C-alpha atoms as a printed R data frame, in Angstrom:
    type eleno elety resid chain resno       x       y       z
1   ATOM     1    CA   MET     A     1   5.914 -32.390  23.473
2   ATOM     2    CA   ILE     A     2   5.092 -28.527  23.346
3   ATOM     3    CA   GLU     A     3   1.613 -27.812  25.317
4   ATOM     4    CA   ARG     A     4   1.188 -24.243  24.705
5   ATOM     5    CA   VAL     A     5   3.133 -20.719  23.414
6   ATOM     6    CA   GLU     A     6   2.168 -17.326  24.619
7   ATOM     7    CA   LEU     A     7   4.034 -13.930  22.592
8   ATOM     8    CA   THR     A     8   3.544 -10.487  23.336
9   ATOM     9    CA   ASN     A     9   4.537  -8.134  20.723
10  ATOM    10    CA   PHE     A    10   6.800 -10.059  18.514
11  ATOM    11    CA   THR     A    11   6.435  -9.630  15.250
12  ATOM    12    CA   ALA     A    12   3.052  -9.871  14.229
13  ATOM    13    CA   PHE     A    13   1.708 -10.221  17.144
14  ATOM    14    CA   LYS     A    14   0.393  -8.470  19.677
15  ATOM    15    CA   LYS     A    15  -0.861 -10.944  22.092
16  ATOM    16    CA   LEU     A    16  -0.959 -14.662  21.225
17  ATOM    17    CA   ASP     A    17  -1.639 -18.146  23.752
18  ATOM    18    CA   MET     A    18  -2.212 -21.052  21.653
19  ATOM    19    CA   ARG     A    19  -3.245 -24.150  23.896
20  ATOM    20    CA   ILE     A    20  -1.159 -26.777  21.283
21  ATOM    21    CA   SER     A    21  -1.920 -30.725  20.684
22  ATOM    22    CA   PRO     A    22   0.455 -33.452  21.368
23  ATOM    23    CA   GLY     A    23  -0.378 -34.636  17.999
24  ATOM    24    CA   VAL     A    24  -0.414 -32.797  14.228
25  ATOM    25    CA   ASN     A    25  -1.002 -29.034  15.137
26  ATOM    26    CA   VAL     A    26  -2.186 -27.489  11.251
27  ATOM    27    CA   LEU     A    27  -1.364 -23.035  11.002
28  ATOM    28    CA   ILE     A    28  -4.082 -21.756   9.039
29  ATOM    29    CA   GLY     A    29  -4.941 -18.543   7.879
30  ATOM    30    CA   PRO     A    30  -4.726 -15.586   5.175
31  ATOM    31    CA   ASN     A    31  -0.779 -14.373   4.839
32  ATOM    32    CA   GLY     A    32   0.369 -11.450   7.389
33  ATOM    33    CA   THR     A    33  -1.079 -13.473  10.371
34  ATOM    34    CA   GLY     A    34   2.459 -15.225  11.604
35  ATOM    35    CA   LYS     A    35   1.978 -19.102  10.720
36  ATOM    36    CA   THR     A    36   5.836 -19.274   9.360
37  ATOM    37    CA   HIS     A    37   6.415 -16.873  12.236
38  ATOM    38    CA   LEU     A    38   4.951 -19.484  14.905
39  ATOM    39    CA   LEU     A    39   6.905 -22.362  13.410
40  ATOM    40    CA   LYS     A    40  10.342 -20.818  13.549
41  ATOM    41    CA   ILE     A    41   9.814 -19.375  17.148
42  ATOM    42    CA   LEU     A    42   9.176 -22.488  18.613
43  ATOM    43    CA   TYR     A    43  11.853 -24.924  16.512
44  ATOM    44    CA   SER     A    44  14.172 -22.202  17.016
45  ATOM    45    CA   VAL     A    45  14.116 -21.895  21.268
46  ATOM    46    CA   LEU     A    46  13.812 -25.942  21.412
47  ATOM    47    CA   ALA     A    47  16.474 -25.985  18.473
48  ATOM    48    CA   ALA     A    48  18.999 -24.189  20.461
49  ATOM    49    CA   HIS     A    49  19.095 -26.394  24.129
50  ATOM    50    CA   LYS     A    50  19.635 -29.549  21.416
51  ATOM    51    CA   GLU     A    51  22.289 -27.512  19.983
52  ATOM    52    CA   ASP     A    52  23.590 -25.461  23.629
53  ATOM    53    CA   LYS     A    53  23.365 -22.351  21.464
54  ATOM    54    CA   ARG     A    54  22.790 -19.195  22.953
55  ATOM    55    CA   VAL     A    55  18.956 -18.616  22.641
56  ATOM    56    CA   SER     A    56  19.073 -15.392  20.831
57  ATOM    57    CA   ASP     A    57  21.919 -16.298  18.861
58  ATOM    58    CA   LYS     A    58  20.055 -18.821  17.273
59  ATOM    59    CA   ILE     A    59  16.590 -16.923  16.583
60  ATOM    60    CA   ALA     A    60  18.281 -14.141  15.280
61  ATOM    61    CA   ALA     A    61  20.003 -17.019  12.414
62  ATOM    62    CA   VAL     A    62  16.603 -17.961  11.702
63  ATOM    63    CA   PHE     A    63  14.992 -15.266  11.596
64  ATOM    64    CA   LEU     A    64  17.413 -12.932  10.203
65  ATOM    65    CA   PRO     A    65  16.717  -9.571  10.999
66  ATOM    66    CA   LYS     A    66  18.469  -6.255   9.888
67  ATOM    67    CA   ASP     A    67  22.413  -6.761  11.285
68  ATOM    68    CA   LYS     A    68  21.359  -9.679  13.540
69  ATOM    69    CA   ARG     A    69  18.928  -7.867  15.771
70  ATOM    70    CA   ILE     A    70  16.907  -9.604  17.997
71  ATOM    71    CA   GLY     A    71  15.539  -6.258  18.506
72  ATOM    72    CA   ARG     A    72  14.060  -5.670  15.060
73  ATOM    73    CA   LEU     A    73  11.306  -9.388  15.818
74  ATOM    74    CA   VAL     A    74   9.171  -6.990  18.364
75  ATOM    75    CA   THR     A    75   6.834  -5.384  17.185
76  ATOM    76    CA   ARG     A    76   6.710  -2.473  15.331
77  ATOM    77    CA   THR     A    77   4.937   0.606  17.690
78  ATOM    78    CA   ARG     A    78   6.794   4.029  18.226
79  ATOM    79    CA   GLY     A    79   9.095   4.262  21.599
80  ATOM    80    CA   SER     A    80  10.160   1.245  23.640
81  ATOM    81    CA   SER     A    81   8.411  -2.112  23.474
82  ATOM    82    CA   ALA     A    82   9.497  -5.588  24.878
83  ATOM    83    CA   ALA     A    83   8.572  -8.561  23.300
84  ATOM    84    CA   LYS     A    84   8.025 -12.016  25.544
85  ATOM    85    CA   VAL     A    85   7.769 -15.615  24.581
86  ATOM    86    CA   LYS     A    86   6.421 -18.632  26.721
87  ATOM    87    CA   ILE     A    87   6.601 -21.929  26.308
88  ATOM    88    CA   TYR     A    88   5.452 -24.729  27.614
89  ATOM    89    CA   ARG     A    89   6.671 -28.313  27.575
90  ATOM    90    CA   ASN     A    90   5.835 -30.904  30.012
91  ATOM    91    CA   ASP     A    91   4.460 -28.532  32.163
92  ATOM    92    CA   LYS     A    92   8.133 -26.672  32.663
93  ATOM    93    CA   LEU     A    93   7.816 -23.004  31.257
94  ATOM    94    CA   LEU     A    94  10.921 -21.450  29.480
95  ATOM    95    CA   SER     A    95  10.194 -17.864  28.865
96  ATOM    96    CA   LEU     A    96  12.709 -14.946  27.060
97  ATOM    97    CA   SER     A    97  11.994 -10.810  26.765
98  ATOM    98    CA   PHE     A    98  13.630  -8.081  25.238
99  ATOM    99    CA   SER     A    99  13.180  -4.685  23.464
100 ATOM   100    CA   ASN     A   100  12.932  -3.347  20.125
101 ATOM   101    CA   HIS     A   101  16.679  -2.031  21.566
102 ATOM   102    CA   THR     A   102  18.008  -5.094  22.243
103 ATOM   103    CA   LYS     A   103  20.983  -6.427  20.109
104 ATOM   104    CA   ASP     A   104  22.145 -10.101  21.159
105 ATOM   105    CA   THR     A   105  20.869 -10.663  24.312
106 ATOM   106    CA   VAL     A   106  17.791 -11.672  26.185
107 ATOM   107    CA   ARG     A   107  16.386 -12.489  29.402
108 ATOM   108    CA   TRP     A   108  15.355 -16.001  30.322
109 ATOM   109    CA   ASN     A   109  14.631 -17.946  32.882
110 ATOM   110    CA   LYS     A   110  15.998 -21.335  31.760
111 ATOM   111    CA   GLY     A   111  13.096 -22.956  33.398
112 ATOM   112    CA   TRP     A   112  14.199 -26.140  31.259
113 ATOM   113    CA   LYS     A   113  17.594 -26.438  32.502
114 ATOM   114    CA   GLY     A   114  18.723 -30.527  32.753
115 ATOM   115    CA   GLU     A   115  15.831 -31.591  30.646
116 ATOM   116    CA   SER     A   116  16.126 -33.889  27.822
117 ATOM   117    CA   ILE     A   117  15.917 -32.026  24.667
118 ATOM   118    CA   ALA     A   118  13.841 -33.577  22.076
119 ATOM   119    CA   LYS     A   119  14.695 -33.395  18.253
120 ATOM   120    CA   SER     A   120  13.091 -30.981  16.072
121 ATOM   121    CA   VAL     A   121  13.422 -30.664  12.326
122 ATOM   122    CA   TYR     A   122  12.543 -27.873  10.084
123 ATOM   123    CA   ILE     A   123  11.172 -28.478   6.679
124 ATOM   124    CA   PRO     A   124  11.290 -25.211   4.635
125 ATOM   125    CA   VAL     A   125   9.065 -24.376   2.004
126 ATOM   126    CA   LYS     A   126  12.068 -24.313  -0.347
127 ATOM   127    CA   GLU     A   127  13.660 -27.742  -1.035
128 ATOM   128    CA   MET     A   128  17.242 -28.196  -0.110
129 ATOM   129    CA   LEU     A   129  18.596 -31.620  -1.358
130 ATOM   130    CA   ALA     A   130  18.850 -31.038  -4.761
131 ATOM   131    CA   ASN     A   131  21.621 -27.542  -3.707
132 ATOM   132    CA   ALA     A   132  23.475 -29.805  -1.075
133 ATOM   133    CA   PRO     A   133  26.880 -30.010  -2.827
134 ATOM   134    CA   GLY     A   134  29.113 -27.650  -1.361
135 ATOM   135    CA   PHE     A   135  26.339 -25.217   0.535
136 ATOM   136    CA   LEU     A   136  27.257 -26.360   4.276
137 ATOM   137    CA   SER     A   137  31.019 -25.933   3.870
138 ATOM   138    CA   LEU     A   138  29.567 -22.072   1.627
139 ATOM   139    CA   TYR     A   139  27.799 -21.945   4.878
140 ATOM   140    CA   LYS     A   140  30.377 -22.413   7.338
141 ATOM   141    CA   ALA     A   141  33.052 -19.769   5.762
142 ATOM   142    CA   HIS     A   142  30.896 -17.154   4.788
143 ATOM   143    CA   ASP     A   143  28.173 -15.154   6.375
144 ATOM   144    CA   ILE     A   144  25.600 -15.361   3.371
145 ATOM   145    CA   HIS     A   145  22.047 -14.319   3.252
146 ATOM   146    CA   PHE     A   146  20.067 -17.812   4.478
147 ATOM   147    CA   GLU     A   147  17.595 -18.625   7.071
148 ATOM   148    CA   GLU     A   148  19.693 -21.281   9.284
149 ATOM   149    CA   VAL     A   149  16.813 -23.951   8.676
150 ATOM   150    CA   TYR     A   150  18.631 -24.184   5.372
151 ATOM   151    CA   ALA     A   151  21.743 -25.374   7.063
152 ATOM   152    CA   ASP     A   152  19.725 -27.445   9.132
153 ATOM   153    CA   ILE     A   153  18.000 -29.690   7.217
154 ATOM   154    CA   LEU     A   154  21.127 -30.248   5.670
155 ATOM   155    CA   TYR     A   155  23.294 -31.374   8.914
156 ATOM   156    CA   ASN     A   156  19.612 -33.356   9.060
157 ATOM   157    CA   ALA     A   157  20.045 -34.919   6.086
158 ATOM   158    CA   TYR     A   158  23.376 -35.810   5.947
159 ATOM   159    CA   VAL     A   159  22.922 -37.573   9.324
160 ATOM   160    CA   PRO     A   160  23.920 -41.460   8.319
161 ATOM   161    CA   PRO     A   161  21.206 -44.144   8.844
162 ATOM   162    CA   LEU     A   162  20.184 -45.443  12.562
163 ATOM   163    CA   ARG     A   163  21.947 -48.995  13.963
164 ATOM   164    CA   GLY     A   164  20.207 -51.688  15.523
165 ATOM   165    CA   PRO     A   165  16.777 -53.310  14.830
166 ATOM   166    CA   MET     A   166  14.074 -51.287  12.797
167 ATOM   167    CA   GLY     A   167  10.635 -51.277  14.458
168 ATOM   168    CA   ARG     A   168   7.543 -52.905  12.731
169 ATOM   169    CA   LYS     A   169   6.110 -49.445  12.095
170 ATOM   170    CA   ARG     A   170   9.241 -47.588  11.096
171 ATOM   171    CA   LYS     A   171  10.086 -49.878   9.084
172 ATOM   172    CA   ARG     A   172   6.115 -49.962   7.303
173 ATOM   173    CA   LEU     A   173   6.690 -46.445   6.796
174 ATOM   174    CA   LEU     A   174  10.041 -46.302   5.032
175 ATOM   175    CA   GLU     A   175   8.637 -49.470   2.509
176 ATOM   176    CA   MET     A   176   5.203 -47.116   2.656
177 ATOM   177    CA   ILE     A   177   7.010 -43.634   0.858
178 ATOM   178    CA   GLN     A   178   9.425 -46.627  -0.981
179 ATOM   179    CA   LYS     A   179   6.104 -47.587  -3.344
180 ATOM   180    CA   VAL     A   180   5.943 -43.762  -4.041
181 ATOM   181    CA   ILE     A   181   9.228 -42.251  -4.889
182 ATOM   182    CA   GLU     A   182   9.752 -45.654  -6.094
183 ATOM   183    CA   GLY     A   183  13.176 -46.696  -4.672
184 ATOM   184    CA   LYS     A   184  15.640 -45.713  -1.744
185 ATOM   185    CA   ILE     A   185  17.515 -42.227  -1.482
186 ATOM   186    CA   ILE     A   186  21.176 -42.725  -0.724
187 ATOM   187    CA   GLN     A   187  23.740 -40.208  -0.527
188 ATOM   188    CA   LYS     A   188  27.201 -39.936  -2.148
189 ATOM   189    CA   ASP     A   189  30.146 -37.630  -0.480
190 ATOM   190    CA   GLU     A   190  27.561 -34.559  -0.726
191 ATOM   191    CA   GLN     A   191  24.918 -35.665  -3.240
192 ATOM   192    CA   PHE     A   192  21.887 -37.359  -3.311
193 ATOM   193    CA   PHE     A   193  20.574 -39.842  -5.415
194 ATOM   194    CA   LEU     A   194  17.216 -41.689  -5.633
195 ATOM   195    CA   LYS     A   195  18.384 -45.501  -6.586
196 ATOM   196    CA   ASN     A   196  16.115 -48.156  -8.424
197 ATOM   197    CA   ARG     A   197  16.262 -50.390 -10.876
198 ATOM   198    CA   GLU     A   198  16.927 -48.171 -13.180
199 ATOM   199    CA   GLY     A   199  20.235 -46.917 -11.518
200 ATOM   200    CA   GLU     A   200  20.779 -43.913  -9.836
201 ATOM   201    CA   LEU     A   201  19.753 -40.783 -10.958
202 ATOM   202    CA   GLU     A   202  20.805 -37.741  -9.151
203 ATOM   203    CA   PHE     A   203  17.889 -35.097  -7.008
204 ATOM   204    CA   THR     A   204  18.612 -32.483  -9.655
205 ATOM   205    CA   LEU     A   205  16.497 -34.725 -11.705
206 ATOM   206    CA   LEU     A   206  13.506 -35.442  -9.585
207 ATOM   207    CA   ALA     A   207  10.218 -33.298  -9.456
208 ATOM   208    CA   GLU     A   208  10.713 -31.513  -6.579
209 ATOM   209    CA   GLY     A   209   8.086 -33.287  -4.693
210 ATOM   210    CA   MET     A   210  10.108 -36.075  -4.502
211 ATOM   211    CA   ARG     A   211  12.509 -35.178  -3.408
212 ATOM   212    CA   LYS     A   212  10.646 -33.639  -0.566
213 ATOM   213    CA   LEU     A   213   9.160 -37.082   0.224
214 ATOM   214    CA   GLY     A   214  12.524 -38.417  -0.614
215 ATOM   215    CA   LEU     A   215  14.523 -36.194   1.858
216 ATOM   216    CA   LEU     A   216  11.247 -38.073   5.283
217 ATOM   217    CA   TRP     A   217  12.092 -41.304   3.826
218 ATOM   218    CA   LEU     A   218  16.227 -39.784   5.146
219 ATOM   219    CA   LEU     A   219  14.921 -38.569   8.382
220 ATOM   220    CA   ILE     A   220  13.109 -41.476   9.593
221 ATOM   221    CA   GLN     A   221  15.818 -44.004   8.365
222 ATOM   222    CA   ASN     A   222  18.713 -42.180   9.953
223 ATOM   223    CA   GLY     A   223  16.268 -42.017  13.260
224 ATOM   224    CA   THR     A   224  16.171 -37.876  13.070
225 ATOM   225    CA   LEU     A   225  11.770 -38.441  13.663
226 ATOM   226    CA   LEU     A   226  11.928 -40.861  16.958
227 ATOM   227    CA   ASP     A   227  10.096 -40.918  20.097
228 ATOM   228    CA   GLY     A   228   9.705 -37.689  21.136
229 ATOM   229    CA   SER     A   229  11.231 -35.202  18.113
230 ATOM   230    CA   VAL     A   230   9.086 -32.626  16.838
231 ATOM   231    CA   LEU     A   231   8.407 -31.676  12.974
232 ATOM   232    CA   PHE     A   232   8.004 -27.972  12.163
233 ATOM   233    CA   TRP     A   233   6.786 -28.371   8.008
234 ATOM   234    CA   ASP     A   234   6.206 -25.114   5.859
235 ATOM   235    CA   GLN     A   235   3.587 -25.772   3.349
236 ATOM   236    CA   PRO     A   236   4.652 -29.064   2.526
237 ATOM   237    CA   GLU     A   237   1.964 -28.764  -0.299
238 ATOM   238    CA   ALA     A   238   4.183 -26.606  -2.154
239 ATOM   239    CA   ASN     A   239   5.359 -28.257  -5.647
240 ATOM   240    CA   LEU     A   240   3.639 -31.712  -4.427
241 ATOM   241    CA   ASN     A   241   1.240 -33.106  -6.499
242 ATOM   242    CA   PRO     A   242  -2.824 -32.686  -5.405
243 ATOM   243    CA   LYS     A   243  -2.856 -36.895  -5.369
244 ATOM   244    CA   LEU     A   244   0.356 -37.364  -3.464
245 ATOM   245    CA   PHE     A   245  -1.175 -35.333  -0.477
246 ATOM   246    CA   GLY     A   246  -3.531 -38.165   1.006
247 ATOM   247    CA   ILE     A   247  -0.177 -40.286   1.389
248 ATOM   248    CA   LEU     A   248   1.818 -37.199   2.692
249 ATOM   249    CA   ILE     A   249  -0.704 -36.927   5.438
250 ATOM   250    CA   SER     A   250  -0.805 -40.107   6.167
251 ATOM   251    CA   ILE     A   251   2.647 -40.524   6.606
252 ATOM   252    CA   LEU     A   252   2.448 -37.491   9.033
253 ATOM   253    CA   LEU     A   253  -0.135 -39.094  11.112
254 ATOM   254    CA   GLU     A   254   1.953 -42.488  11.378
255 ATOM   255    CA   LEU     A   255   5.035 -40.432  12.544
256 ATOM   256    CA   HIS     A   256   2.391 -39.155  15.352
257 ATOM   257    CA   ARG     A   257   1.396 -42.601  16.499
258 ATOM   258    CA   LEU     A   258   5.084 -43.115  16.865
259 ATOM   259    CA   ASP     A   259   4.953 -39.966  19.530
260 ATOM   260    CA   ILE     A   260   6.227 -37.343  17.078
261 ATOM   261    CA   GLN     A   261   4.616 -33.831  17.421
262 ATOM   262    CA   VAL     A   262   4.475 -32.083  14.259
263 ATOM   263    CA   PHE     A   263   3.581 -29.043  12.971
264 ATOM   264    CA   LEU     A   264   1.900 -27.577   9.616
265 ATOM   265    CA   ALA     A   265   1.076 -24.848   8.527
266 ATOM   266    CA   THR     A   266  -1.018 -24.569   4.788
267 ATOM   267    CA   HIS     A   267  -2.642 -22.316   2.470
268 ATOM   268    CA   ASP     A   268  -4.770 -25.182   0.820
269 ATOM   269    CA   TYR     A   269  -7.695 -27.037   0.870
270 ATOM   270    CA   VAL     A   270  -6.943 -30.259   0.090
271 ATOM   271    CA   ILE     A   271  -4.304 -31.511   2.674
272 ATOM   272    CA   LEU     A   272  -6.912 -29.654   5.339
273 ATOM   273    CA   LYS     A   273  -9.687 -32.348   4.045
274 ATOM   274    CA   GLU     A   274  -7.032 -35.435   3.965
275 ATOM   275    CA   LEU     A   275  -6.539 -34.236   7.458
276 ATOM   276    CA   ASP     A   276  -9.909 -34.682   7.982
277 ATOM   277    CA   LEU     A   277 -10.739 -37.869   6.091
278 ATOM   278    CA   ARG     A   278  -7.881 -39.829   7.193
279 ATOM   279    CA   LYS     A   279  -7.511 -39.722  11.347
280 ATOM   280    CA   LYS     A   280  -8.785 -42.141  13.434
281 ATOM   281    CA   GLU     A   281 -10.467 -40.983  16.522
282 ATOM   282    CA   THR     A   282  -7.709 -41.575  18.639
283 ATOM   283    CA   ASP     A   283  -5.680 -39.504  16.593
284 ATOM   284    CA   ASP     A   284  -4.831 -35.691  18.471
285 ATOM   285    CA   VAL     A   285  -5.105 -33.189  15.935
286 ATOM   286    CA   ALA     A   286  -5.778 -29.404  16.264
287 ATOM   287    CA   PHE     A   287  -6.601 -26.627  13.262
288 ATOM   288    CA   HIS     A   288  -5.199 -23.132  14.563
289 ATOM   289    CA   SER     A   289  -6.972 -20.824  12.622
290 ATOM   290    CA   LEU     A   290  -4.790 -17.443  12.840
291 ATOM   291    CA   TYR     A   291  -7.072 -14.270  11.559
292 ATOM   292    CA   HIS     A   292  -7.480 -10.291  12.237
293 ATOM   293    CA   ASP     A   293  -9.865  -9.420  14.713
294 ATOM   294    CA   THR     A   294 -12.186  -6.484  12.237
295 ATOM   295    CA   GLU     A   295 -11.762  -4.170  15.586
296 ATOM   296    CA   THR     A   296  -8.232  -4.229  16.515
297 ATOM   297    CA   GLY     A   297  -6.612  -5.531  13.726
298 ATOM   298    CA   ASN     A   298  -4.276  -7.437  15.725
299 ATOM   299    CA   ILE     A   299  -4.065 -11.767  14.891
300 ATOM   300    CA   GLN     A   300  -6.011 -13.699  17.279
301 ATOM   301    CA   CYS     A   301  -6.133 -18.001  17.079
302 ATOM   302    CA   HIS     A   302  -9.161 -19.720  17.413
303 ATOM   303    CA   SER     A   303  -8.647 -23.540  17.653
304 ATOM   304    CA   ALA     A   304 -10.447 -26.819  16.377
305 ATOM   305    CA   ASN     A   305 -10.196 -30.629  16.760
306 ATOM   306    CA   ARG     A   306 -12.682 -30.967  13.668
307 ATOM   307    CA   TYR     A   307 -12.560 -29.477  11.059
308 ATOM   308    CA   LEU     A   308 -15.971 -28.466  10.735
309 ATOM   309    CA   ASP     A   309 -15.260 -26.150  13.793
310 ATOM   310    CA   ILE     A   310 -12.842 -24.131  12.744
311 ATOM   311    CA   HIS     A   311 -13.691 -20.968  12.367
312 ATOM   312    CA   PRO     A   312 -12.514 -18.852  10.523
313 ATOM   313    CA   ASN     A   313 -11.878 -20.962   7.910
314 ATOM   314    CA   ALA     A   314 -10.330 -19.195   4.946
315 ATOM   315    CA   ILE     A   315  -8.674 -21.704   3.063
316 ATOM   316    CA   ALA     A   316 -12.882 -22.988   2.927
317 ATOM   317    CA   GLU     A   317 -14.215 -19.738   1.647
318 ATOM   318    CA   ALA     A   318 -11.743 -19.344  -1.124
319 ATOM   319    CA   PHE     A   319 -13.104 -22.435  -1.816
320 ATOM   320    CA   ALA     A   320 -16.811 -22.281  -1.392
321 ATOM   321    CA   GLY     A   321 -16.397 -19.280  -3.872
322 ATOM   322    CA   LEU     A   322 -14.474 -20.534  -6.865
323 ATOM   323    CA   TYR     A   323 -17.768 -22.887  -6.262
324 ATOM   324    CA   ASP     A   324 -20.712 -20.611  -6.567
325 ATOM   325    CA   ARG     A   325 -19.049 -18.381  -9.148
326 ATOM   326    CA   GLU     A   326 -18.512 -21.682 -11.173
327 ATOM   327    CA   VAL     A   327 -22.397 -22.282 -10.915
328 ATOM   328    CA   LYS     A   328 -23.543 -18.805 -12.278
329 ATOM   329    CA   ARG     A   329 -21.293 -19.397 -14.845
330 ATOM   330    CA   SER     A   330 -23.257 -22.433 -15.332
331 ATOM   331    CA   LEU     A   331 -26.686 -20.663 -14.762
332 ATOM   332    CA   GLY     A   332 -25.310 -17.905 -17.488
333 ATOM   333    CA   GLY     A   333 -24.328 -15.633 -14.533
334 ATOM   334    CA   PRO     A   334 -21.138 -13.566 -14.527
335 ATOM   335    CA   ALA     A   335 -18.481 -15.690 -12.913
336 ATOM   336    CA   GLN     A   336 -16.573 -12.435 -11.544
């Protein structure tokens, strides 16, 4: 489990020190506060170790800076500067650093050397299963401008079903998703289908929200999401009907109860409230609010374990503003 992350002069972050929950971590904040970058750097480091790749290569492939020069991820400033990334996992520190002149090599301590690294999964905002046929062969053969997270999620989706008996909790999770999507996901060649009583429906004909739930079903069925895994999900609410947010949150909480660490970045009020209302006292949930400091302009983070303690809460403020305008209009005043 990731326990803590420290970033110095990395992309939008001049200085960040965040304590991480072993359960569900929710990143909120206005656009430009680095939520996606935080997900990507954590994923890049974990995935590089799992895949036995150079950390610098994985970071460059995930972030896609110009010419894949990793030095471009250093916070922009005049003159020379250096970025530092520190990630604490199971009481062990991995740190890496590079300057804004760096091309493709980073200095790092091998603090996790010899450690067994759990599988990590990054689900991007754009669903990829409908675009799967031919994508991986194209990605392997040509230098196309796609972040590697899109190829990675397809590799994970193509993993065959896990052998052996299925545990009760995992089986219940699969049945929970099957009930919503009204079927199971199957793969033929490189194409995915929803199989139900009516036959086999191509993923291109499914609503994107259903495809996302179908992807979760695949990752649970094939064992990609098992004990010790880490799930990163950028805006799970995208193209998903709000009526399904509750079931989505229930699934993510069940994954946490299976010892899977979860990271979400969201802009949605309903996602936050569903999590607040559905979590149990024994669940480990942390809300991390990223914001620009009014004096320095630097990005800061305030973490809380309860929804009511989130501060600042840009999402709640926006919804409260809408409510105030609705009240004004109902009283005959301007709603602007």
